[in-house]
Short mmCIF file of C-alpha atoms and ligand atoms in Angstrom, two decimals:
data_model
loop_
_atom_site.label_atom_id
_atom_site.label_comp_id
_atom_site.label_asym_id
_atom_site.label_seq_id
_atom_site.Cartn_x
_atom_site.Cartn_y
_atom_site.Cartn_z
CA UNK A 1 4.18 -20.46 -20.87
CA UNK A 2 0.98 -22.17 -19.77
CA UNK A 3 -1.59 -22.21 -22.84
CA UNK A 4 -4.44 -23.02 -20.59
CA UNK A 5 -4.72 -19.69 -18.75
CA UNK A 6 -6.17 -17.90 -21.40
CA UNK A 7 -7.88 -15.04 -18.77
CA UNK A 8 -6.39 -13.72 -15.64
CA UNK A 9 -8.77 -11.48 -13.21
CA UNK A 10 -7.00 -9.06 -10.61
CA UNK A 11 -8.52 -7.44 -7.28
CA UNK A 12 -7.75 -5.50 -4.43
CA UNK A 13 -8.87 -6.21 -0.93
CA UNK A 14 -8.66 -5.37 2.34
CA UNK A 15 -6.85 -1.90 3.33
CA UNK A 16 -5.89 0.31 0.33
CA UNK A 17 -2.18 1.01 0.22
CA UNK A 18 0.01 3.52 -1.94
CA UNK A 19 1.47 1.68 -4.82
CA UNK A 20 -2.10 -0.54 -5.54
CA UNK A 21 -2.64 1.29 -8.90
CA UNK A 22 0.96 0.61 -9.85
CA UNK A 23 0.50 -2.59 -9.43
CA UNK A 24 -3.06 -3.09 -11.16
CA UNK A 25 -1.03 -1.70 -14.19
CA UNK A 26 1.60 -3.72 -14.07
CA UNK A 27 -0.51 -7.00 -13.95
CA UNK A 28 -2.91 -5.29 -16.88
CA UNK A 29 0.01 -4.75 -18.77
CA UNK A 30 1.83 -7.99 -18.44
CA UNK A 31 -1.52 -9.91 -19.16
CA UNK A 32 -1.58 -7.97 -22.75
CA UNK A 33 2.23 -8.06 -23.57
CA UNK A 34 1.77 -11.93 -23.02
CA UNK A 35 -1.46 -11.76 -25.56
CA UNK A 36 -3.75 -12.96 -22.63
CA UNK A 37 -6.79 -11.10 -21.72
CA UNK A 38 -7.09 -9.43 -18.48
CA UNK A 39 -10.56 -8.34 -15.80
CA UNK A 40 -10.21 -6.27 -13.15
CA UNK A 41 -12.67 -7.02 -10.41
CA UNK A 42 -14.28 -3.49 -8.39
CA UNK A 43 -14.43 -3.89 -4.50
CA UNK A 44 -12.37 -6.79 -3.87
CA UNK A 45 -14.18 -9.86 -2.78
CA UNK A 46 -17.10 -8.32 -2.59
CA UNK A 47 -17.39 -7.30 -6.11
CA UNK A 48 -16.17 -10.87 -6.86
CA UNK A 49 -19.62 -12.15 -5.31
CA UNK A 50 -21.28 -9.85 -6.91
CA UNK A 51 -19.61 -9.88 -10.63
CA UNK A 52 -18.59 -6.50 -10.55
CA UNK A 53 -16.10 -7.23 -13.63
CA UNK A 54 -14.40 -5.06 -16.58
CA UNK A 55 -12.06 -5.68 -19.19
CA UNK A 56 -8.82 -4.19 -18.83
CA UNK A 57 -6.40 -3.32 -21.52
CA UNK A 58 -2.98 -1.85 -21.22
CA UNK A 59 -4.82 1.33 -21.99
CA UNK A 60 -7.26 1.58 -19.56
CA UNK A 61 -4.41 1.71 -16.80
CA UNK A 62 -3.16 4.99 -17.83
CA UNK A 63 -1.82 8.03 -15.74
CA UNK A 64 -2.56 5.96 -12.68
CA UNK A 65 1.19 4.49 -11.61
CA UNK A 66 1.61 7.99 -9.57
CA UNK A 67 -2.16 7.86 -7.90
CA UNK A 68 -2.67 6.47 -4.19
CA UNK A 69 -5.44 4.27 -3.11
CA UNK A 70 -6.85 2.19 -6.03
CA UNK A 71 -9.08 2.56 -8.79
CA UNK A 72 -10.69 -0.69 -8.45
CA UNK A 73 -11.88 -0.18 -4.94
CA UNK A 74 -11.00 -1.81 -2.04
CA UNK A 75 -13.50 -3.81 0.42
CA UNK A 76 -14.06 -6.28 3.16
CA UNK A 77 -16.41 -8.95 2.61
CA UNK A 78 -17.94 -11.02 5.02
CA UNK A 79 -20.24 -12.98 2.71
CA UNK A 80 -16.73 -14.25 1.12
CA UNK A 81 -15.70 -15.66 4.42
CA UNK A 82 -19.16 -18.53 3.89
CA UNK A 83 -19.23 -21.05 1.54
CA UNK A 84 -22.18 -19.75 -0.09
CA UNK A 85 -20.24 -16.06 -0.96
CA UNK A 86 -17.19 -18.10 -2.23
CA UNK A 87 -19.57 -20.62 -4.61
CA UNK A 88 -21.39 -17.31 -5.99
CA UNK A 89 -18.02 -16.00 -6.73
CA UNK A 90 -16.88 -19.46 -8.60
CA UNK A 91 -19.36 -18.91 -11.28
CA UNK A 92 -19.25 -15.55 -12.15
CA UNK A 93 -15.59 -16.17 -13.07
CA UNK A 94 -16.14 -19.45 -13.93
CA UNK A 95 -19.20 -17.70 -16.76
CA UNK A 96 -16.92 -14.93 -17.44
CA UNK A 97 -14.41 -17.90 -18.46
CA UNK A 98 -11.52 -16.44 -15.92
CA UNK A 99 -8.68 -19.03 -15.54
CA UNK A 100 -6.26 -17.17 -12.47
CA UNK A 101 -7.05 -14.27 -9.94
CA UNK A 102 -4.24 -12.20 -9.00
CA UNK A 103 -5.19 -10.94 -5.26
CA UNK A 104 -3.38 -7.61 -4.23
CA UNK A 105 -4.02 -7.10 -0.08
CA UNK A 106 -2.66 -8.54 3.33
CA UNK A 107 -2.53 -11.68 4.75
CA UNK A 108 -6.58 -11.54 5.40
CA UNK A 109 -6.73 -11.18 1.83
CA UNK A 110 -4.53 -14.06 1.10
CA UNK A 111 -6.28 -16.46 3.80
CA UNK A 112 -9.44 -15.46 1.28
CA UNK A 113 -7.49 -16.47 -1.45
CA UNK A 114 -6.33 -19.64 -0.23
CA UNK A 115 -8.92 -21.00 0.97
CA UNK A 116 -10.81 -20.20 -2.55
CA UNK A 117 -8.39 -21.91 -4.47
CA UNK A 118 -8.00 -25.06 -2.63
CA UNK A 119 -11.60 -25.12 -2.40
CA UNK A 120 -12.13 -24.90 -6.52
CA UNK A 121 -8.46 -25.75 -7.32
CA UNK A 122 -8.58 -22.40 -9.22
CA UNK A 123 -5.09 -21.03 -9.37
CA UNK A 124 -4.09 -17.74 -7.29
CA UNK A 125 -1.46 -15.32 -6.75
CA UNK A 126 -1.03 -12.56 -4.56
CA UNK A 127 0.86 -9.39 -4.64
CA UNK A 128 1.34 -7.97 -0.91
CA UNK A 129 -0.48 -4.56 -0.58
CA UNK A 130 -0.42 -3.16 2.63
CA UNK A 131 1.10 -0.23 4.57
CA UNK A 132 2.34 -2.35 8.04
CA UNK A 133 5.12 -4.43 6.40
CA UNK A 134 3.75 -6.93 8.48
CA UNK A 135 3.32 -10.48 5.62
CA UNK A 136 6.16 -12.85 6.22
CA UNK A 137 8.47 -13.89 3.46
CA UNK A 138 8.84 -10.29 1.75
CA UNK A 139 11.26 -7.53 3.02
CA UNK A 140 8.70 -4.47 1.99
CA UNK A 141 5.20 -4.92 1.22
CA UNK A 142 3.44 -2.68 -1.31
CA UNK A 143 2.85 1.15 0.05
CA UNK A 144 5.25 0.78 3.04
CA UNK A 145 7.92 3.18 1.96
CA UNK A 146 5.41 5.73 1.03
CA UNK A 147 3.96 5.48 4.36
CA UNK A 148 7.02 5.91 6.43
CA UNK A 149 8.23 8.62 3.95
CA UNK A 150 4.45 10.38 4.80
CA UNK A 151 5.23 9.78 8.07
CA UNK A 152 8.36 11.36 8.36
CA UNK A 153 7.45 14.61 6.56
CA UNK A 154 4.45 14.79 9.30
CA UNK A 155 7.16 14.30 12.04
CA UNK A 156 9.24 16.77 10.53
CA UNK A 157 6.60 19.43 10.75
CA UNK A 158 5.64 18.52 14.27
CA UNK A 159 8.86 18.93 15.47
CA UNK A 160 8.92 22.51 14.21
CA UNK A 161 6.11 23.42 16.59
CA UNK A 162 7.59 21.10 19.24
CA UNK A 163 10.75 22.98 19.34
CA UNK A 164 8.97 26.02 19.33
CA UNK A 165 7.32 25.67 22.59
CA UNK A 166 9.72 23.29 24.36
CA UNK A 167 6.68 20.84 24.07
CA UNK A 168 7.13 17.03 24.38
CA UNK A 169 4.98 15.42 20.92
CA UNK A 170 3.48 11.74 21.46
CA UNK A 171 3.16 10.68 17.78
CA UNK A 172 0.75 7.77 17.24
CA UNK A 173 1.21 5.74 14.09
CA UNK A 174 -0.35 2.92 12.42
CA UNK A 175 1.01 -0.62 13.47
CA UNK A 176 -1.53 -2.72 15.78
CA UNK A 177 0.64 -5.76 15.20
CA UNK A 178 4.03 -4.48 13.78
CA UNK A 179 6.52 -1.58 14.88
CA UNK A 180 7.93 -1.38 11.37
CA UNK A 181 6.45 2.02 10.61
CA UNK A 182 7.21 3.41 13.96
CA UNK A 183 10.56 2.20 14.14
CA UNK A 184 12.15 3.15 10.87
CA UNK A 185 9.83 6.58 10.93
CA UNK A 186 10.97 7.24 14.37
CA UNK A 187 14.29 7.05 13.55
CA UNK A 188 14.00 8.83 10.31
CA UNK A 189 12.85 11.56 12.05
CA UNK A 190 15.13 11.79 15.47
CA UNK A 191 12.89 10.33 17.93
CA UNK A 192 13.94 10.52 21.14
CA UNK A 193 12.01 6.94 22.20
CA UNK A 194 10.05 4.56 19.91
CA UNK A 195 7.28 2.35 21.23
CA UNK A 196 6.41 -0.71 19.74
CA UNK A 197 4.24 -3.89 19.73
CA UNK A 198 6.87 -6.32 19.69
CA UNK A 199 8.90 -5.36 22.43
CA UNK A 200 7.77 -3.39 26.09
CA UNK A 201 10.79 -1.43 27.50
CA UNK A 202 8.75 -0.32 30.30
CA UNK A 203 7.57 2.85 31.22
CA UNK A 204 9.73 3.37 33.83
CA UNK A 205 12.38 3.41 30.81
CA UNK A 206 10.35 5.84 29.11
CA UNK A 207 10.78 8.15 32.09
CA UNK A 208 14.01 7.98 32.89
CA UNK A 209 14.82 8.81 29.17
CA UNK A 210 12.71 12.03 29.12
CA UNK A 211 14.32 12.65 32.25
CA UNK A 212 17.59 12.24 30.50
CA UNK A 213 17.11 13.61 27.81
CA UNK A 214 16.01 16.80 29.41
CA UNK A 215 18.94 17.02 31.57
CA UNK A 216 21.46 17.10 28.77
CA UNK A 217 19.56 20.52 27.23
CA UNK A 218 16.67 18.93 24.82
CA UNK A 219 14.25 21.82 25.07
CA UNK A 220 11.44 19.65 23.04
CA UNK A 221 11.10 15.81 22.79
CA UNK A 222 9.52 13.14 20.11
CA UNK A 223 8.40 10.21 20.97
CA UNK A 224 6.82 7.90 18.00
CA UNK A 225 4.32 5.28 19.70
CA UNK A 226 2.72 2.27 16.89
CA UNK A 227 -1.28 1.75 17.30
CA UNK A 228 -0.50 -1.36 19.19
CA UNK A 229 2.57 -0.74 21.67
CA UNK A 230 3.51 -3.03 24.02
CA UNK A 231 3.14 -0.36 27.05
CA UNK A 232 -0.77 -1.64 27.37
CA UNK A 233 -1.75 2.12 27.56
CA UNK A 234 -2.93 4.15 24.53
CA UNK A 235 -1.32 7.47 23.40
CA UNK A 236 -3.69 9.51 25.51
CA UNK A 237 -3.21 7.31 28.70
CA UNK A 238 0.65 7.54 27.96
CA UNK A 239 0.06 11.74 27.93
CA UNK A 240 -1.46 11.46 31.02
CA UNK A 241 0.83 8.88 32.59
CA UNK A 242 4.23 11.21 31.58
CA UNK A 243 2.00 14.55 32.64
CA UNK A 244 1.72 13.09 36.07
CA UNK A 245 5.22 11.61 36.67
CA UNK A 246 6.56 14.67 34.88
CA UNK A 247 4.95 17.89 35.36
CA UNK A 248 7.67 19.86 33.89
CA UNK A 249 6.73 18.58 30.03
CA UNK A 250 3.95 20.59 28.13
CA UNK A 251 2.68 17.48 26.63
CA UNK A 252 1.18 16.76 23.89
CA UNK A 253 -0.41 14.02 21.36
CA UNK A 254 -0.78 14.06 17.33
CA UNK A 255 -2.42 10.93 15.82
CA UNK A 256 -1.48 10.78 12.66
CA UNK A 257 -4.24 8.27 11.07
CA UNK A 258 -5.53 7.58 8.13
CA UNK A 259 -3.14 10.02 5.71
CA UNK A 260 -0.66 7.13 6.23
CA UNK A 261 -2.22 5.40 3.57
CA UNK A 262 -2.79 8.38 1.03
CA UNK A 263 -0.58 10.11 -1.29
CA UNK A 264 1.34 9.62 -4.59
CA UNK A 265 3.67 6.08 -4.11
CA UNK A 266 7.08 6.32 -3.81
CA UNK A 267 9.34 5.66 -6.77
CA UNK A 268 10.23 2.62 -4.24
CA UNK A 269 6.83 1.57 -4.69
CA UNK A 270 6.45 2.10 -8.03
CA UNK A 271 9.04 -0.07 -8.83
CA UNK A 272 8.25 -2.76 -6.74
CA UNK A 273 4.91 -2.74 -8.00
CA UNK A 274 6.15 -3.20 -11.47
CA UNK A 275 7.99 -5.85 -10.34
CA UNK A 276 5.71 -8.10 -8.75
CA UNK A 277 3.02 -7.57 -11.19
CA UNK A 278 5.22 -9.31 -13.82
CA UNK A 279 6.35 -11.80 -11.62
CA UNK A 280 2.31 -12.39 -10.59
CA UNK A 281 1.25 -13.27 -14.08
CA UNK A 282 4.11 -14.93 -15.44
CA UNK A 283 4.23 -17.37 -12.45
CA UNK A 284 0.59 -18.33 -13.44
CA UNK A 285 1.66 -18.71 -17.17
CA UNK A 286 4.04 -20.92 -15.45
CA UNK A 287 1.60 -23.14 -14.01
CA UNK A 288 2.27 -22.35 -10.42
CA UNK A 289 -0.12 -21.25 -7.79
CA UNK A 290 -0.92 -20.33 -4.02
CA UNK A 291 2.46 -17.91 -4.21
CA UNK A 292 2.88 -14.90 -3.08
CA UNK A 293 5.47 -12.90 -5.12
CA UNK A 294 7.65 -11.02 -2.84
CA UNK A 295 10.91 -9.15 -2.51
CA UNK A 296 14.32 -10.52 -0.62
CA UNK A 297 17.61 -8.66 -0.75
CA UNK A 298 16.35 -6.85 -3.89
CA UNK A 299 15.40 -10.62 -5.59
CA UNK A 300 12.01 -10.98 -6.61
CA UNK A 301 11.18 -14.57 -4.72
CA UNK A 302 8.21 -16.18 -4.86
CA UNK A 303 6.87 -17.20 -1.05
CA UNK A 304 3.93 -20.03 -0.69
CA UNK A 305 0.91 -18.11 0.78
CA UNK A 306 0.83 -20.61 3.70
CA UNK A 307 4.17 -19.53 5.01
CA UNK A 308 3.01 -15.73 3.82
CA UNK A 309 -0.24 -15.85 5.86
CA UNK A 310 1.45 -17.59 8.97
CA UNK A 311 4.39 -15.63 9.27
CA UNK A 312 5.84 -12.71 10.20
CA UNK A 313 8.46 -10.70 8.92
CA UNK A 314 10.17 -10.06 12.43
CA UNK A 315 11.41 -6.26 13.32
CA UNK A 316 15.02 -6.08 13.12
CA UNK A 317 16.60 -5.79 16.23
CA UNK A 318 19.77 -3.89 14.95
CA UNK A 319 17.41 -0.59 14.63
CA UNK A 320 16.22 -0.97 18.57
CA UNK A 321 20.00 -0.93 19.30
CA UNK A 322 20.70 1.81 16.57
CA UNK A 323 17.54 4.12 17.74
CA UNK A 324 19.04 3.73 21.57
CA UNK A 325 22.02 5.15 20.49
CA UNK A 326 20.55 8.11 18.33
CA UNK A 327 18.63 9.38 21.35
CA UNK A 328 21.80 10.31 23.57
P1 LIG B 401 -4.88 -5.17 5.82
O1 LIG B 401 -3.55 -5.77 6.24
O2 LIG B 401 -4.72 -3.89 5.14
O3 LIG B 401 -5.92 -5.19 6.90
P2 LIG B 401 -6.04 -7.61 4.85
O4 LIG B 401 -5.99 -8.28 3.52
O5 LIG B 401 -5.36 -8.37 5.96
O6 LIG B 401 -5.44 -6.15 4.66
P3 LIG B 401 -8.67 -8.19 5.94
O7 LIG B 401 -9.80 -7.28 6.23
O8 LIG B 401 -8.11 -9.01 7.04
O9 LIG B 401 -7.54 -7.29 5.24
O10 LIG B 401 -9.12 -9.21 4.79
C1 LIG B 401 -9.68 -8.73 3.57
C2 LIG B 401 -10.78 -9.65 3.11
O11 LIG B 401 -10.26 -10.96 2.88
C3 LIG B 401 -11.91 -9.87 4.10
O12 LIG B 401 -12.85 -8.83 4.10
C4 LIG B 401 -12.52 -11.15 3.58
O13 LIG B 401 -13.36 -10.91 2.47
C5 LIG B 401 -11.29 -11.92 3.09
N1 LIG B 401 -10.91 -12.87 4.13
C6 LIG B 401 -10.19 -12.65 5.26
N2 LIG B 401 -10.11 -13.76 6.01
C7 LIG B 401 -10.80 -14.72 5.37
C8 LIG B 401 -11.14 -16.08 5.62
N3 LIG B 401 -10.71 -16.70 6.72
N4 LIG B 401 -11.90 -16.73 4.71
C9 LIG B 401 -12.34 -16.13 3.59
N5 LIG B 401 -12.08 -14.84 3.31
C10 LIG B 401 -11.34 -14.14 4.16
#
């Protein structure tokens, strides 16, 4: 183990995901087990700027592996995307005598990070924190199986009412770039069509299959649509589009929003979070930097943020097939 890094500094930045504060422990805790001294830094880059710093020892991390969101704040900081917002935050970790910054977020997060360290050859790591699933090189990112298990209890209710009153339910979820939350959700939860960024199907498809699917006796319908389908129309314009074409549906649209990202992580998450928060700091004691540490086939793999940032992780075409199949 590396003797120079003497002081590692975590944040979080960008959107907060389920399975943050598990990770902030993990890192906190690994830094002390290892005898080196640990700061968390409040509102991601921001606080960075501004040296928003405290000491963290394993005991300040407490009772927080079960909490959502994160107790260092999250942020987005423009001022860190000029060279005069990175230089401020050089020296206040540079006078605070901070050797490593662990960065938990997405890949906007990690562009931040890279650029930072190859600008002040100051070693980085990040841990991948966000709900889409969406940074290449990792199979789950941090927060992801929380969110599609949130999602799924939400569908699960909705389709109580749904079946109720023979009503057709247009479920928006989070995704502007990546169907991984609608497609694993939607077939979690029995959709009858899922509608994705990454691949358009056509609405004409969507029609005939409501069509179908109300021909063979379904009384109510779900269909699970990502932020960012491929359709071009949003969930309301889709409403209209299916109340036109077919009259006989009593239509109508849930967005499910921003309690995606809440709640208590998973015990998925949990682990994972534990897992890549050792990996984080002992890859620094190691000497290495500009990683990602990420998970592949249950390995814990470490993934250059390059490849991290420039990626990404593809949607696996299997489910498209399997979800096709589930909705006969
Ligand atoms: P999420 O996937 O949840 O949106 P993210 O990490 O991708 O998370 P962003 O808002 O894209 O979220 O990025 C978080 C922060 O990273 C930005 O507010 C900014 O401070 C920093 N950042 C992003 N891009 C750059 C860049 N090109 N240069 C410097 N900093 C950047």
């Amino acid at each position: 183990m590396s003797k120079t890094i003497t002081k590692i500094a975590v944040l979080t930045s960008g959107g907060d995901a389920p399975g943050m504060n598990a990770a902030i422990r993990s890192v906190v805790r690994t830094c002390a087990f290892h005898n080196i001294e640990c700061v968390g830094i409040y509102r991601g880059y921001q606080g960075m700027i501004e040296g928003d710093f405290k000491e963290m020892g394993p005991r300040s991390v407490n009772n927080i592996i079960n909490k959502g969101g994160t107790i260092l704040k999250s942020a987005r900081s423009k001022e860190f995307q000029t060279q005069e917002g990175r230089e401020k935050a050089y020296q206040h970790l540079k006078n605070a005598n901070i050797k490593a910054l662990i960065v938990i977020g997405g890949d906007g997060s990690f562009t931040g990070a890279e650029i930072f360290s190859k600008e002040y050859d100051f070693p980085v790591m990040g841990i991948p924190g966000t709900i889409d699933n969406d940074i290449f090189g990792t199979s789950h990112t941090l927060g992801y199986d929380t969110a599609l298990n949130t999602v799924i209890e939400c569908i699960d209710k909705i389709r109580d009412t749904a079946s109720s009153h023979n009503r057709l339910f247009l479920v928006e979820v989070m995704g502007r770039d990546a169907g991984h939350i609608a497609l694993n959700a939607g077939i979690g939860a029995g959709a009858e069509e899922i509608l994705i960024p990454e691949e358009n199907l056509g609405l004409e498809r969507l029609l005939e299959s409501l069509q179908k699917s109300k021909a063979s006796g379904k009384s109510s319908s779900i269909v699970v649509v990502a932020e960012g389908d491929n359709t071009g129309k949003n969930v309301f314009e889709l409403k209209e589009y299916i109340e036109k074409h077919l009259p006989e549906y009593d239509t109508r649209v849930s967005v499910l929003g921003h309690m995606q990202r809440g709640g208590s992580p998973s015990c998925f998450d949990r682990v994972l979070a534990s897992r890549l928060g050792v990996k984080a700091v002992e890859s620094l004691l190691e000497g290495k930097s500009n990683f990602m540490a990420g998970i592949d086939k249950d390995e814990i793999v470490l993934v250059p943020l390059q490849q991290a940032i420039k990626g990404h992780y593809p949607i696996n075409t299997e489910l498209l097939r399997v979800s096709d199949i589930m909705s006969t």
